[in-house]
Short mmCIF file of C-alpha atoms in Angstrom, two decimals:
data_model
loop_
_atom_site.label_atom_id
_atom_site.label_comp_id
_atom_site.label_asym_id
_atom_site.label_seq_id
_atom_site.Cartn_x
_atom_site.Cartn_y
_atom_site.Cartn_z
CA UNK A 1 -165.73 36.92 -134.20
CA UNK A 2 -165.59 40.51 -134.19
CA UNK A 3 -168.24 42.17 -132.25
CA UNK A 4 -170.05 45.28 -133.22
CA UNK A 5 -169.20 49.05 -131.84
CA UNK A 6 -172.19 49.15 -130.41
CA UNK A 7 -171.80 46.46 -127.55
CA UNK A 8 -171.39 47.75 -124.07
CA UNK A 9 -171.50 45.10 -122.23
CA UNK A 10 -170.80 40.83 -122.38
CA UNK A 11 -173.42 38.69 -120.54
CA UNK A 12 -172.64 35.74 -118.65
CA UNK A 13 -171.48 32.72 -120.25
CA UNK A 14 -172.57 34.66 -123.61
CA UNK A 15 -170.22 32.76 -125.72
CA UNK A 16 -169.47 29.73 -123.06
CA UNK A 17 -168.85 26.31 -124.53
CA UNK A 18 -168.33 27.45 -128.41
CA UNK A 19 -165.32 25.38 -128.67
CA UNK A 20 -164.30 26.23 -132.36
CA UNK A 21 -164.57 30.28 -131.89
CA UNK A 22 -160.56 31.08 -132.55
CA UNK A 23 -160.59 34.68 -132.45
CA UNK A 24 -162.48 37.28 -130.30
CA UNK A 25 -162.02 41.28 -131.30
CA UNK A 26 -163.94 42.72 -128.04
CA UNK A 27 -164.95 46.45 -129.37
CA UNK A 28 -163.64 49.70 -127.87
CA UNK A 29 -166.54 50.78 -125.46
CA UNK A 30 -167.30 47.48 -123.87
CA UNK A 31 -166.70 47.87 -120.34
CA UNK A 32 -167.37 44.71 -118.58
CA UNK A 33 -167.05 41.14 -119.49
CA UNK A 34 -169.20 39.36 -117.28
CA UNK A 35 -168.62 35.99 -115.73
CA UNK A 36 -167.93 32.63 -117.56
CA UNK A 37 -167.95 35.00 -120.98
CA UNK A 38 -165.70 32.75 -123.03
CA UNK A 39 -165.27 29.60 -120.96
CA UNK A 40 -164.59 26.46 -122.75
CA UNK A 41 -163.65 28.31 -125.71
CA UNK A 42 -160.89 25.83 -126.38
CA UNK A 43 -160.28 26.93 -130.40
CA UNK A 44 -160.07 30.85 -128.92
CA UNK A 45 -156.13 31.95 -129.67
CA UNK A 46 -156.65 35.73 -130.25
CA UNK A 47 -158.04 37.86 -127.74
CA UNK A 48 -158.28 41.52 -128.08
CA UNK A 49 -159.57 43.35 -124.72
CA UNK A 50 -159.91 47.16 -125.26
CA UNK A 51 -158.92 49.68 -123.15
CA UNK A 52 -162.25 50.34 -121.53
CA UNK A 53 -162.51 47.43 -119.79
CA UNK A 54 -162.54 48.13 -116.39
CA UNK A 55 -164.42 44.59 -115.01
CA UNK A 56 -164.00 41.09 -115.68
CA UNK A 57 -165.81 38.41 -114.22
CA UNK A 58 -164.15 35.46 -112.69
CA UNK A 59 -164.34 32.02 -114.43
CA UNK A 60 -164.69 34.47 -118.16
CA UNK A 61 -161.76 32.45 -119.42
CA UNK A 62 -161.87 29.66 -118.02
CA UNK A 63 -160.47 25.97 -120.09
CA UNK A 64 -159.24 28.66 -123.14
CA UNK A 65 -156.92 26.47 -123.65
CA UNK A 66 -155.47 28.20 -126.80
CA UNK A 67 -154.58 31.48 -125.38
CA UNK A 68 -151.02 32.68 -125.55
CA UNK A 69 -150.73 35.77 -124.61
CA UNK A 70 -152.78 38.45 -122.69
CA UNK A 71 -153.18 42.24 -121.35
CA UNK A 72 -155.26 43.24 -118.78
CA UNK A 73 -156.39 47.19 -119.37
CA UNK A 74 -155.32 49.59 -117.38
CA UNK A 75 -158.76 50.25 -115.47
CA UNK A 76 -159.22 46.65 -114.19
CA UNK A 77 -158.72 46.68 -110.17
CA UNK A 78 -159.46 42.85 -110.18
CA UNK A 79 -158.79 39.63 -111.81
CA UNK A 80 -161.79 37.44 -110.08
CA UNK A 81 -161.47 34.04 -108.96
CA UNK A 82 -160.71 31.21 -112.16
CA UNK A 83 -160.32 33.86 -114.84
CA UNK A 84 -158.29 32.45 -116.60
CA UNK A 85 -157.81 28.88 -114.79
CA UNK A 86 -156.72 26.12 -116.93
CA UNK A 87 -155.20 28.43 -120.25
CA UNK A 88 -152.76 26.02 -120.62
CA UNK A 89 -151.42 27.48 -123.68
CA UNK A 90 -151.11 30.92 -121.81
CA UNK A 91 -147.29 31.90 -121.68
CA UNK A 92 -147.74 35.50 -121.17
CA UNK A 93 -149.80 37.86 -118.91
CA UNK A 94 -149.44 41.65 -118.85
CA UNK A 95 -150.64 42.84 -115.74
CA UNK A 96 -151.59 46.76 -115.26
CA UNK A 97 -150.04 48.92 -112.60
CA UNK A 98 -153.79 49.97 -110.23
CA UNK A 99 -154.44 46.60 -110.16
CA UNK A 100 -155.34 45.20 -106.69
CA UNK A 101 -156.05 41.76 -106.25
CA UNK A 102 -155.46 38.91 -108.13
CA UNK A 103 -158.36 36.19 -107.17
CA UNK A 104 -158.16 32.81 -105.82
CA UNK A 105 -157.03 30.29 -108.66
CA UNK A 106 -156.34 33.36 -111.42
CA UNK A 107 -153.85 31.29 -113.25
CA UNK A 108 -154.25 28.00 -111.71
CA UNK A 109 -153.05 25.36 -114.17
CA UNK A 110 -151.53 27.40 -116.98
CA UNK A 111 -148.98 25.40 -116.96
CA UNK A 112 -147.27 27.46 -119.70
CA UNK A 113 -147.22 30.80 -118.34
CA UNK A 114 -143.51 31.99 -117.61
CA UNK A 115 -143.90 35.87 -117.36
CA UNK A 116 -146.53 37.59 -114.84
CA UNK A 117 -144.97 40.38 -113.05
CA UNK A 118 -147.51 41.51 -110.16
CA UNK A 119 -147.56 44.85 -109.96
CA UNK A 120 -146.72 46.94 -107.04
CA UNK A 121 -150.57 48.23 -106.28
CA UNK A 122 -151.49 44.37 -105.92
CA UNK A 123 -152.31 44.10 -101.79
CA UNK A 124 -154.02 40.89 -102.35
CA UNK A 125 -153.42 37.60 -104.03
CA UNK A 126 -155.68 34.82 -103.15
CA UNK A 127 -154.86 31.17 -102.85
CA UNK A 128 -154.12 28.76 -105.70
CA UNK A 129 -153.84 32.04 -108.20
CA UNK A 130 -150.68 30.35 -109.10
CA UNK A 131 -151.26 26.97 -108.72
CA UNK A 132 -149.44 24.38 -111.13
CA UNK A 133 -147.94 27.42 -113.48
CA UNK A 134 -144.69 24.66 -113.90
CA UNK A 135 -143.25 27.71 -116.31
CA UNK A 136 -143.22 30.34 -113.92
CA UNK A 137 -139.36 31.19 -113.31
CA UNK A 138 -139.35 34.21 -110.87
CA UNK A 139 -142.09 36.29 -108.72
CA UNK A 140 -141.82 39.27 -106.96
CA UNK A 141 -144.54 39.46 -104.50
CA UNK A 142 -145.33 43.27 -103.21
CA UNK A 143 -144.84 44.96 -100.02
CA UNK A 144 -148.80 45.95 -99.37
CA UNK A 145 -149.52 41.83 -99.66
CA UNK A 146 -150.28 40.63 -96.21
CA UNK A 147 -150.80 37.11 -96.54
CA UNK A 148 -149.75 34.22 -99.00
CA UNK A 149 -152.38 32.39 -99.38
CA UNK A 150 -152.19 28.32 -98.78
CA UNK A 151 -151.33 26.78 -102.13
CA UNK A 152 -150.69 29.93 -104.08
CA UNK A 153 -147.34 29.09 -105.88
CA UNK A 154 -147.70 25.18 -105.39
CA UNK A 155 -146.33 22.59 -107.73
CA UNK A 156 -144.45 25.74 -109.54
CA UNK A 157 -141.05 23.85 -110.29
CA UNK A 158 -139.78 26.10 -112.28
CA UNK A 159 -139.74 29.12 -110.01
CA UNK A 160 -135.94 29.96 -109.10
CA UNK A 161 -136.56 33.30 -107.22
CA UNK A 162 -139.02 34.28 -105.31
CA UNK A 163 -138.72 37.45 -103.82
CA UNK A 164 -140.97 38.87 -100.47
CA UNK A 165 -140.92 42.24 -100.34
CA UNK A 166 -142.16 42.49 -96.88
CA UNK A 167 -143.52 45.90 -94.54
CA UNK A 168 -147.25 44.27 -94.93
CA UNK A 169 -146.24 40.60 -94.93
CA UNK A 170 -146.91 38.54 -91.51
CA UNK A 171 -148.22 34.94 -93.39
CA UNK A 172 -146.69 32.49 -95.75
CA UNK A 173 -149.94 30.14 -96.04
CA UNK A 174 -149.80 26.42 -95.96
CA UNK A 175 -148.23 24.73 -99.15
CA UNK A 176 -148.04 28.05 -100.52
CA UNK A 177 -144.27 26.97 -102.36
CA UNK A 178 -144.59 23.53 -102.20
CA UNK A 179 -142.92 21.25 -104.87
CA UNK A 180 -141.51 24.53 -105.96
CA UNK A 181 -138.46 21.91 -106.82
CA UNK A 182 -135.78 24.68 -108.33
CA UNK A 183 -136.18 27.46 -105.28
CA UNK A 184 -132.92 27.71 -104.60
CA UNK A 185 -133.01 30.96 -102.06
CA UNK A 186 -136.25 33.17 -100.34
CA UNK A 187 -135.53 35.58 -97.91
CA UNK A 188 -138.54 35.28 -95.72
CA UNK A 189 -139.45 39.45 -94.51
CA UNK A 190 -139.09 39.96 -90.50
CA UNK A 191 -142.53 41.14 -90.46
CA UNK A 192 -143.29 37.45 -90.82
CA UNK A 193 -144.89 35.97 -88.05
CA UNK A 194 -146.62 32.52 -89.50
CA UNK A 195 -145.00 29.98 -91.74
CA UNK A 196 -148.08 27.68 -92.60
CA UNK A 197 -147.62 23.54 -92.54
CA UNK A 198 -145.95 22.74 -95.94
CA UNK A 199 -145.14 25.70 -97.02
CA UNK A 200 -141.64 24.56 -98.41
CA UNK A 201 -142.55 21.30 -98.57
CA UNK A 202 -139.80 19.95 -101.18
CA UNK A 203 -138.71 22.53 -102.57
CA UNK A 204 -135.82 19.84 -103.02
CA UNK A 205 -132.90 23.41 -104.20
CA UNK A 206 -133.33 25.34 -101.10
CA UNK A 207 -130.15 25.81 -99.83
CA UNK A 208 -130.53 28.48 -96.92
CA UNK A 209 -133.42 29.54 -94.74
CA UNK A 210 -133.27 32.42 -92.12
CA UNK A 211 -136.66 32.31 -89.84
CA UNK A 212 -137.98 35.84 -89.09
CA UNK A 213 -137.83 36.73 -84.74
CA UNK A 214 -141.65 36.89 -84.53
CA UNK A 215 -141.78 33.28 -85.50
CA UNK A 216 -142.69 31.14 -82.51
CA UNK A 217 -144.02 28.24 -84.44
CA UNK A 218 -142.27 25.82 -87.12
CA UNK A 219 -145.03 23.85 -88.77
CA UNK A 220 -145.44 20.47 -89.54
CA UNK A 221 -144.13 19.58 -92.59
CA UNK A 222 -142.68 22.89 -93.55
CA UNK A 223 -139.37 22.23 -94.26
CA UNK A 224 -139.51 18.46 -95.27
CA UNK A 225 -138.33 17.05 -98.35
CA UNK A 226 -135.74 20.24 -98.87
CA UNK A 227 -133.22 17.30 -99.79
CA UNK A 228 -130.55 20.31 -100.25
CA UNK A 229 -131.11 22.38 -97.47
CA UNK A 230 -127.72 23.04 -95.12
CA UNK A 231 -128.57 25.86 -93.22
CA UNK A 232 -131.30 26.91 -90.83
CA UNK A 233 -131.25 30.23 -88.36
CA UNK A 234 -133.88 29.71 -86.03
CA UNK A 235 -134.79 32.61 -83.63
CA UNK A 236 -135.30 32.15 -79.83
CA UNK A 237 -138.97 32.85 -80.75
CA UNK A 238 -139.90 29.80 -81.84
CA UNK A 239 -141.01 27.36 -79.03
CA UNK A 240 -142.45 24.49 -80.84
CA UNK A 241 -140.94 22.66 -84.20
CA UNK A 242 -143.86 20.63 -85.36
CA UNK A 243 -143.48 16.95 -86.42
CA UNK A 244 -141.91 16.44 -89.67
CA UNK A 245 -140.82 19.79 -90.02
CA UNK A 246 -137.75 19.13 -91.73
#
């Protein structure tokens, strides 16, 4: 479908549900795509966003599960909650540098997805946006990102690095790596001051862990299940290690 020059602007759930649409050419000009757009476009494998996007409502892409690949324009601040939730043929997502938050359950269950570099304007990413992406192999979280929400990077097994950049940082949410099975090292920021229950809940390669001084609290459950895990620093912060917690 190729839309004409003169479209502005994509209602809500305009094309939702037309599950053999395979290709969507969205015109230069068009400057938001408004919630629930495409969802359940299961057929839809070629997507063409313009440049002049600048707003994209949450759930727009929701169960297009024949997406591959991609690219948010440049003038998009915010990809909304369930975007583009269950793509699970979505290995690639270009992400644009004045981005600023990535919603609650962005990418949940694209459970092809290997490559999403967050960029370094991103100051909030909300929880589940990463749920169940099994590809995912590395993430780089950025230093204005204060919180990790619960569940963000859950069940993604095939995430080797993670790396915290810290200065904002103060909470790792609950469950937020857990099953993360192939983590073999995270170096946890000392500007960290909460470590939520489960949060490395078998991650079964984790090897080291050093827990920041302003720590005062291990969490139930955090640690357990880390079947490789052979070294723990523990500040003289911490006063209580929960049940379970390793």
């Amino acid at each position: 479908t190729t839309l004409p020059s003169t479209v502005r602007t994509i209602g809500t759930e305009a094309f939702s549900g037309c599950s053999s649409l395979e290709e969507a050419k969205i015109p230069e000009g068009v400057t938001a795509i408004q919630p629930s757009t495409f969802s359940g476009c299961t057929s839809l494998a070629t997507l063409e966003i313009p440049s002049t996007v600048s707003s994209i409502g949450g759930l727009a892409f929701f169960n297009c599960s024949s997406i591959k690949s991609v690219t948010i324009p440049a003038g998009v601040e915010e990809i909304k909650a369930s975007t583009f939730k269950n793509c699970t043929s979505l290995t690639n997502a270009t992400l644009p540098e004045g981005l600023t938050i990535i919603g609650s359950d962005a990418f949940s269950g694209c459970t092809k997805l290997a490559t999403a570099n967050i960029p370094s304007t991103v100051s909030q990413i909300g929880g589940s946006a990463f749920y169940n992406c099994k590809a995912l192999e590395s993430v780089v979280i950025p230093k204005d990102v204060s919180i990790i929400e619960a569940n963000t990077f859950y069940n993604c097994e095939s995430l080797k690095t993670a790396t915290l950049v810290g200065g904002l940082l103060t909470e790792i949410g609950d469950y937020a790596f857990h099953s993360c099975s192939r983590l073999s090292s995270v170096t946890i920021p000392a500007s960290v001051t909460a470590i939520g229950g489960g949060a490395f809940y078998a991650c079964a390669s984790l090897r080291s862990v050093t827990i920041p001084a302003g720590v005062t609290k291990i969490d139930q459950g955090v640690f357990n299940g880390c079947s490789d895990l052979m070294s723990v620093t523990i500040p003289a912060s911490v006063t209580l290690i929960d049940q379970y917690a390793f």
